[in-house]
Short mmCIF file of C-alpha atoms in Angstrom, two decimals:
data_model
loop_
_atom_site.label_atom_id
_atom_site.label_comp_id
_atom_site.label_asym_id
_atom_site.label_seq_id
_atom_site.Cartn_x
_atom_site.Cartn_y
_atom_site.Cartn_z
CA MET A 1 75.42 99.32 106.31
CA SER A 2 73.49 102.67 106.19
CA GLY A 3 74.92 104.84 102.89
CA ARG A 4 74.99 107.93 105.45
CA ILE A 5 78.66 109.62 107.21
CA LEU A 6 79.78 111.86 108.97
CA LEU A 7 82.79 113.70 107.61
CA PRO A 8 84.57 116.75 107.84
CA THR A 9 84.66 119.71 105.73
CA GLN A 10 87.11 122.51 104.52
CA ALA A 11 85.88 124.75 106.72
CA GLY A 12 86.47 122.52 109.90
CA GLY A 13 83.54 121.46 110.71
CA LEU A 14 81.49 117.80 110.06
CA GLU A 15 78.17 117.24 108.00
CA SER A 16 76.35 114.06 107.07
CA TYR A 17 77.22 112.82 103.70
CA ALA A 18 74.58 110.70 102.28
CA LEU A 19 75.91 108.84 98.95
CA ARG A 20 74.73 109.44 95.73
CA GLY A 21 76.47 107.26 93.08
CA VAL A 22 76.00 104.02 91.57
CA PRO A 23 79.42 101.66 90.97
CA VAL A 24 79.88 101.61 87.54
CA PRO A 25 79.39 98.28 86.23
CA ARG A 26 82.84 96.22 84.80
CA PRO A 27 82.48 96.08 80.56
CA ALA A 28 81.76 92.35 79.39
CA GLY A 29 83.84 90.17 79.04
CA GLY A 30 86.00 90.43 75.50
CA ALA A 31 85.36 93.83 75.66
CA VAL A 32 87.58 96.19 72.76
CA PHE A 33 89.46 99.11 73.06
CA ASN A 34 90.90 101.00 70.33
CA ARG A 35 93.16 102.73 72.44
CA ILE A 36 96.40 101.33 74.12
CA ALA A 37 95.87 102.03 77.60
CA TYR A 38 98.47 101.64 80.20
CA SER A 39 97.41 101.96 84.00
CA ALA A 40 100.47 103.01 86.37
CA ALA A 41 100.03 100.42 89.13
CA HIS A 42 100.79 101.25 92.80
CA VAL A 43 101.97 98.97 95.18
CA VAL A 44 100.88 97.73 98.45
CA ALA A 45 103.26 97.30 101.29
CA ASP A 46 103.87 95.05 104.30
CA PRO A 47 102.54 96.74 107.47
CA LEU A 48 103.63 93.59 109.34
CA ALA A 49 107.06 93.59 107.86
CA VAL A 50 110.20 94.09 110.61
CA VAL A 51 111.11 97.51 108.74
CA ASP A 52 111.82 101.23 109.17
CA PRO A 53 108.93 102.23 106.82
CA TRP A 54 110.84 105.49 105.83
CA VAL A 55 114.06 103.99 104.73
CA GLU A 56 112.71 100.31 103.74
CA SER A 57 110.93 98.97 101.89
CA ALA A 58 108.58 96.28 101.84
CA ILE A 59 105.98 94.65 99.56
CA ASP A 60 103.39 92.39 100.49
CA TRP A 61 103.53 90.58 96.95
CA ASP A 62 100.17 88.71 96.93
CA ALA A 63 98.60 91.53 96.95
CA THR A 64 100.51 93.60 94.53
CA ILE A 65 100.62 91.09 91.78
CA GLY A 66 96.82 90.73 92.62
CA TYR A 67 96.11 94.39 92.13
CA ARG A 68 98.06 93.70 88.46
CA ARG A 69 95.72 90.62 87.83
CA HIS A 70 93.04 92.75 88.54
CA LEU A 71 93.85 95.97 85.89
CA TRP A 72 94.21 92.99 83.21
CA SER A 73 91.15 91.39 83.96
CA LEU A 74 89.75 94.71 82.82
CA GLY A 75 91.79 94.82 79.22
CA LEU A 76 94.30 97.54 81.26
CA GLY A 77 97.76 97.14 80.66
CA VAL A 78 100.07 97.99 83.76
CA ALA A 79 102.66 100.61 83.37
CA GLU A 80 105.14 98.75 86.34
CA ALA A 81 107.63 100.26 88.37
CA MET A 82 106.62 103.95 87.47
CA ASP A 83 106.21 106.88 89.77
CA THR A 84 102.45 105.88 90.80
CA ALA A 85 105.00 102.36 92.54
CA GLN A 86 106.63 105.18 94.40
CA ARG A 87 109.62 104.58 92.16
CA GLY A 88 111.78 107.73 93.96
CA MET A 89 109.48 107.85 96.76
CA GLY A 90 110.04 104.83 98.81
CA LEU A 91 110.36 102.11 95.99
CA ASP A 92 114.44 101.47 95.68
CA TRP A 93 116.04 100.16 92.40
CA ALA A 94 116.20 96.77 93.54
CA THR A 95 112.78 96.08 95.01
CA SER A 96 111.55 97.47 91.19
CA LEU A 97 113.33 94.94 89.39
CA GLU A 98 111.94 92.56 91.90
CA LEU A 99 108.09 94.37 91.47
CA ILE A 100 108.91 93.72 87.35
CA ARG A 101 109.86 90.20 87.28
CA ARG A 102 106.86 89.59 89.75
CA SER A 103 105.01 91.39 86.77
CA LEU A 104 106.48 89.97 84.10
CA ASP A 105 105.78 86.30 85.21
CA ALA A 106 102.17 87.05 86.62
CA ALA A 107 101.66 88.04 82.96
CA ARG A 108 102.43 84.78 81.52
CA ASP A 109 99.84 83.22 82.86
CA VAL A 110 96.90 86.18 81.37
CA PRO A 111 96.47 86.02 77.28
CA GLY A 112 96.96 89.35 75.84
CA ALA A 113 98.59 90.75 79.37
CA ARG A 114 100.47 94.01 78.11
CA VAL A 115 103.49 95.08 80.79
CA ALA A 116 105.76 97.93 80.18
CA SER A 117 108.34 98.35 83.33
CA GLY A 118 110.37 101.73 84.11
CA CYS A 119 113.87 101.92 83.11
CA GLY A 120 115.89 104.81 84.86
CA THR A 121 118.89 105.56 86.74
CA ASP A 122 117.91 106.31 90.36
CA HIS A 123 119.91 103.37 91.64
CA LEU A 124 122.72 106.12 91.04
CA ALA A 125 121.78 108.99 93.42
CA PRO A 126 122.10 112.50 91.73
CA GLU A 127 124.65 113.90 93.76
CA ALA A 128 127.31 111.07 92.46
CA ALA A 129 126.58 111.51 89.18
CA ARG A 130 129.88 113.41 87.86
CA THR A 131 130.16 112.78 84.27
CA VAL A 132 126.92 112.36 81.58
CA ASP A 133 128.92 108.86 80.93
CA ASP A 134 128.25 108.33 84.31
CA VAL A 135 123.89 108.63 83.29
CA ILE A 136 124.76 106.67 80.46
CA ALA A 137 126.05 103.80 82.29
CA ALA A 138 123.53 103.82 84.87
CA TYR A 139 120.84 103.63 82.38
CA GLU A 140 122.31 100.59 80.47
CA GLU A 141 122.49 98.84 83.84
CA GLN A 142 118.34 98.94 83.89
CA VAL A 143 118.24 97.97 80.29
CA GLY A 144 120.24 95.54 80.42
CA ALA A 145 118.55 94.23 83.64
CA ILE A 146 114.80 94.60 82.39
CA GLU A 147 115.07 93.28 78.50
CA ALA A 148 117.25 89.81 80.04
CA LEU A 149 113.67 89.54 81.75
CA GLY A 150 112.09 90.19 78.49
CA GLY A 151 110.00 93.07 79.31
CA THR A 152 109.36 96.47 77.45
CA LEU A 153 110.94 99.20 78.35
CA ILE A 154 109.59 102.87 79.60
CA MET A 155 112.59 105.22 79.64
CA MET A 156 111.67 107.44 82.01
CA ALA A 157 113.50 110.97 83.41
CA SER A 158 116.41 110.93 85.08
CA ARG A 159 117.82 113.30 88.33
CA ALA A 160 120.77 112.46 87.78
CA LEU A 161 120.93 113.92 83.73
CA VAL A 162 119.49 117.28 85.77
CA ARG A 163 122.02 117.31 87.79
CA VAL A 164 124.97 117.05 85.26
CA ALA A 165 123.98 117.98 81.70
CA ARG A 166 124.90 121.27 80.52
CA GLY A 167 122.26 121.59 78.11
CA PRO A 168 119.82 120.11 75.46
CA ASP A 169 123.33 118.43 73.54
CA ASP A 170 123.69 116.46 76.69
CA TYR A 171 119.97 114.98 76.63
CA ALA A 172 120.03 114.01 72.89
CA ARG A 173 123.73 112.14 73.69
CA VAL A 174 122.39 110.17 76.32
CA TYR A 175 118.86 109.21 74.52
CA GLY A 176 120.67 108.66 71.54
CA ARG A 177 123.16 106.14 73.24
CA ILE A 178 120.16 104.33 74.80
CA LEU A 179 117.87 103.99 71.78
CA GLU A 180 120.80 103.17 69.84
CA GLN A 181 120.86 99.92 72.15
CA VAL A 182 117.71 98.55 72.95
CA ARG A 183 116.41 96.24 71.01
CA GLU A 184 112.28 96.79 71.25
CA PRO A 185 110.87 100.30 70.54
CA VAL A 186 110.81 102.21 74.03
CA ILE A 187 107.96 103.93 75.53
CA LEU A 188 109.73 107.74 76.84
CA HIS A 189 108.17 109.73 79.91
CA TRP A 190 108.60 112.94 79.39
CA LEU A 191 108.06 114.01 83.69
CA GLY A 192 107.00 117.20 84.78
CA ASP A 193 108.44 119.14 87.25
CA MET A 194 104.69 119.37 89.09
CA PHE A 195 105.42 115.28 89.78
CA ASP A 196 109.41 115.82 90.52
CA PRO A 197 110.41 119.23 91.76
CA GLN A 198 113.78 117.58 90.94
CA LEU A 199 113.34 117.35 86.95
CA ARG A 200 112.92 121.08 86.93
CA GLY A 201 114.64 122.07 83.26
CA TYR A 202 114.43 118.55 81.74
CA TRP A 203 115.47 118.75 78.10
CA GLY A 204 117.93 121.31 78.87
CA THR A 205 116.04 124.44 79.79
CA GLU A 206 112.81 125.86 81.51
CA ASP A 207 111.49 126.64 77.97
CA ILE A 208 108.90 124.16 77.55
CA SER A 209 108.93 125.20 73.87
CA ARG A 210 112.32 124.52 73.47
CA ALA A 211 112.58 121.43 75.44
CA MET A 212 109.69 119.91 73.52
CA ASP A 213 111.91 120.89 70.22
CA THR A 214 114.52 118.42 72.22
CA ALA A 215 113.05 115.93 72.47
CA LEU A 216 111.09 115.88 68.93
CA GLU A 217 114.79 115.87 67.28
CA VAL A 218 115.67 113.04 69.59
CA ILE A 219 113.04 110.92 68.52
CA ALA A 220 112.59 111.89 64.93
CA ALA A 221 116.42 110.62 65.17
CA HIS A 222 115.73 107.49 66.49
CA ALA A 223 111.92 107.03 65.35
CA ASP A 224 112.22 103.09 64.96
CA LYS A 225 113.12 102.79 68.50
CA VAL A 226 110.35 104.85 70.04
CA ASP A 227 106.75 103.70 70.19
CA GLY A 228 106.04 106.44 72.15
CA ILE A 229 106.50 109.01 74.60
CA LYS A 230 104.16 109.82 77.53
CA ILE A 231 103.77 113.57 78.83
CA SER A 232 102.85 114.14 82.99
CA LEU A 233 102.69 118.31 82.26
CA LEU A 234 99.31 118.83 83.15
CA ASP A 235 98.69 120.81 80.22
CA LYS A 236 96.08 119.85 77.81
CA ASP A 237 97.11 122.30 74.83
CA ARG A 238 100.96 121.47 75.32
CA GLU A 239 100.31 118.05 74.67
CA ILE A 240 97.98 118.20 71.61
CA GLU A 241 100.92 120.28 70.04
CA MET A 242 103.30 117.71 70.77
CA ARG A 243 101.37 115.08 69.12
CA ARG A 244 100.74 116.54 65.94
CA ARG A 245 104.18 116.63 65.38
CA LEU A 246 105.20 113.27 66.47
CA PRO A 247 106.41 111.25 63.66
CA ALA A 248 104.61 108.43 61.89
CA GLY A 249 104.46 104.69 63.85
CA VAL A 250 105.05 107.11 67.26
CA ARG A 251 102.47 107.43 69.72
CA MET A 252 100.98 110.02 72.35
CA TYR A 253 100.45 108.02 75.28
CA THR A 254 98.78 111.30 77.68
CA GLY A 255 99.91 111.37 81.43
CA ASP A 256 97.53 113.92 81.69
CA ASP A 257 95.34 113.35 84.67
CA PHE A 258 93.72 116.22 84.29
CA ASN A 259 92.15 116.15 80.98
CA TYR A 260 92.39 112.65 80.00
CA ALA A 261 88.93 112.29 78.74
CA GLU A 262 88.75 114.71 76.11
CA LEU A 263 92.62 114.05 75.10
CA ILE A 264 91.71 109.96 74.69
CA ALA A 265 88.82 110.82 72.82
CA GLY A 266 90.78 113.37 70.61
CA ASP A 267 90.22 115.76 68.07
CA GLY A 268 90.64 113.92 65.15
CA VAL A 269 93.20 117.00 63.71
CA GLY A 270 96.37 116.47 62.08
CA GLU A 271 98.27 114.72 59.54
CA LEU A 272 98.02 111.02 60.57
CA PRO A 273 95.83 109.50 62.74
CA THR A 274 97.69 108.87 65.85
CA HIS A 275 97.68 112.89 66.05
CA GLY A 276 94.51 113.67 66.20
CA GLN A 277 94.15 111.28 69.84
CA SER A 278 96.03 110.63 72.67
CA ASP A 279 96.54 106.57 73.64
CA ALA A 280 96.78 106.13 77.63
CA LEU A 281 99.45 105.66 80.20
CA LEU A 282 97.70 107.20 83.46
CA GLY A 283 98.18 106.98 87.03
CA ILE A 284 94.48 107.85 87.86
CA PHE A 285 93.32 104.60 85.76
CA ASP A 286 94.59 102.48 88.94
CA ALA A 287 92.39 104.64 91.10
CA ILE A 288 89.29 103.98 88.29
CA ALA A 289 90.07 101.57 87.09
CA PRO A 290 86.35 99.89 86.32
CA ALA A 291 85.17 102.98 84.78
CA ALA A 292 88.14 103.56 82.89
CA SER A 293 87.70 100.05 81.09
CA ALA A 294 84.00 100.82 80.89
CA ALA A 295 84.89 103.87 79.12
CA LEU A 296 87.10 102.22 76.50
CA ALA A 297 85.00 99.49 75.75
CA ALA A 298 82.32 102.48 74.82
CA LEU A 299 84.92 104.60 72.74
CA GLY A 300 86.30 101.05 71.22
CA GLN A 301 82.31 101.19 69.91
CA GLY A 302 82.32 103.99 68.80
CA ASP A 303 79.65 105.38 71.42
CA THR A 304 81.90 108.35 72.26
CA ALA A 305 78.78 109.93 74.29
CA ARG A 306 78.95 106.53 76.38
CA PHE A 307 82.57 107.52 76.74
CA HIS A 308 82.21 110.83 78.22
CA GLN A 309 79.70 109.86 80.42
CA ILE A 310 81.59 107.43 82.22
CA LEU A 311 84.72 109.12 82.34
CA ALA A 312 83.44 113.14 82.58
CA PRO A 313 83.00 112.33 86.77
CA THR A 314 86.15 110.94 87.42
CA VAL A 315 87.82 113.66 86.03
CA PRO A 316 86.79 116.04 89.49
CA LEU A 317 88.31 113.16 91.49
CA SER A 318 91.42 112.70 89.27
CA ARG A 319 91.70 116.55 89.78
CA HIS A 320 91.74 116.09 93.37
CA ILE A 321 93.96 113.31 94.17
CA PHE A 322 96.46 115.11 91.58
CA ALA A 323 96.20 118.30 93.85
CA ALA A 324 99.65 120.31 94.19
CA PRO A 325 101.33 119.08 95.79
CA THR A 326 101.24 116.67 92.83
CA ARG A 327 103.68 114.24 93.95
CA PHE A 328 101.66 113.10 97.15
CA TYR A 329 99.29 111.62 94.41
CA LYS A 330 100.18 108.05 95.59
CA THR A 331 98.24 108.40 98.46
CA GLY A 332 94.95 109.01 97.25
CA VAL A 333 95.29 106.19 94.49
CA VAL A 334 96.56 103.43 97.28
CA PHE A 335 93.18 104.75 99.75
CA MET A 336 91.35 103.79 96.92
CA ALA A 337 92.51 100.69 96.85
CA TRP A 338 91.58 100.43 100.37
CA LEU A 339 88.28 101.31 100.50
CA ASN A 340 87.18 99.31 97.01
CA GLY A 341 88.73 95.94 98.91
CA HIS A 342 91.96 95.52 96.68
CA GLN A 343 94.14 95.48 99.87
CA SER A 344 93.51 95.30 103.71
CA HIS A 345 95.18 98.03 104.66
CA PHE A 346 96.23 101.47 104.10
CA SER A 347 99.72 101.74 104.68
CA MET A 348 102.03 102.82 102.14
CA VAL A 349 105.82 102.50 101.74
CA GLY A 350 107.65 105.20 103.02
CA GLY A 351 104.85 106.11 105.29
CA GLN A 352 103.61 108.10 102.56
CA GLN A 353 100.11 107.53 103.40
CA SER A 354 100.40 110.58 105.76
CA THR A 355 101.03 113.16 103.07
CA ARG A 356 97.17 114.24 103.21
CA SER A 357 95.08 116.21 105.18
CA VAL A 358 91.72 114.38 106.72
CA GLN A 359 90.13 116.68 104.95
CA HIS A 360 91.75 116.04 101.56
CA MET A 361 90.67 112.27 101.89
CA ALA A 362 87.29 113.59 103.45
CA GLU A 363 86.31 115.26 99.51
CA LEU A 364 87.87 112.08 97.91
CA PHE A 365 85.71 110.02 99.18
CA ARG A 366 82.73 112.38 98.55
CA LEU A 367 84.36 112.75 94.47
CA ALA A 368 84.88 108.76 94.70
CA ASP A 369 81.05 108.30 95.24
CA GLN A 370 79.76 110.95 92.84
CA ALA A 371 82.00 109.24 90.26
CA GLY A 372 80.71 105.32 90.58
CA VAL A 373 84.31 104.40 91.53
CA LEU A 374 83.25 103.60 95.42
CA GLU A 375 82.78 99.81 93.84
CA GLN A 376 81.45 98.27 97.38
CA PRO A 377 79.89 101.32 98.67
CA ASP A 378 79.27 99.66 102.19
CA LEU A 379 82.50 98.71 102.74
CA ALA A 380 83.77 101.76 101.50
CA VAL A 381 82.04 103.52 104.08
CA ALA A 382 82.79 100.97 106.95
CA ARG A 383 86.59 101.61 105.84
CA MET A 384 86.17 105.56 106.01
CA GLY A 385 84.63 105.60 109.18
CA GLN A 386 87.56 103.11 110.57
CA TRP A 387 89.77 105.51 109.41
CA LEU A 388 87.80 108.69 110.65
CA ALA A 389 87.67 107.12 114.10
CA VAL A 390 91.74 107.31 113.80
CA HIS A 391 91.36 110.98 113.49
CA GLY A 392 89.31 111.49 116.07
CA ILE A 393 85.96 111.58 114.17
CA HIS A 394 83.53 109.15 115.42
CA GLN A 395 80.32 108.11 113.60
CA SER A 396 78.13 107.75 116.39
#
């Protein structure tokens, strides 16, 4: 197989592109990380299911759990049933709970496997929510269901809460009620409106500084029930600001798919060790898992230079995958899984494989090659060629 492929350009033409990257090798077994690192994991659709894919979820369970085993084998934890799994964009609550159950069952066979599961209110349509109590009841239902399976919780942002809340006090009331009840510390997730436009004004205001104050007040009031907070604002300065204000024992999990390398490496500034560095809960780790694992292993050995050498080339790829409209980043994540041979097709729940242009996907391919995250280059070239042929671009 030739390492050359005909790709479309942003100018509307075609170019003959020669692969130049070298796949990042998997780290040696038993690698030790000095950060907690979760990959938010995608789901593999079942393209042969007799369903209407825009309105019904059909999952290939074997391939989906197989991908989680791949992530665990690299030392990464799995953040389950999150937005990377198309939660709220094709994956409903009933299917999410089944996904969580299957993932937790599989994790029991893998020593050291880490799973944290998304808990939200997505079975309550925002327009059906009338009061804050409706939102509390919806959270309680999902908390109870996941805890009954023995799962650790990630408390996701609620579209319904945005609809009914009158201000920051309502957010404090909801989060306070739920945190008082949970069995073990949870991870909170502050998802920015670039990921989900329906979450604009979360924490009761569009002023990020005031929103941060509210979130920190909630955390301080319930610090014993908060393991950490993941913020997905794509703003490294805001993350660092909040990180330095967290109480002792509460971690910052970076959700910044634009600046994760420097945030994980940290700056060492702050009163507590956790003030100077971020742990990770990232969608991009799904797409670059071997590189993420190798980089974290290097950081764990104190080799910061090697950490940056591995991760720095992945940042342009991540910024491309997460480019606006950011909510369509899942398409790039699943495309990478298909190029790398982790699933047999490029179909997605909700028909989301259609959300990006041919030029966008061609640039993704170039950047993935240059970042060394095409795990099997010959296979990637063959599959990219097949996909381009469907779009009228033939290799000969």
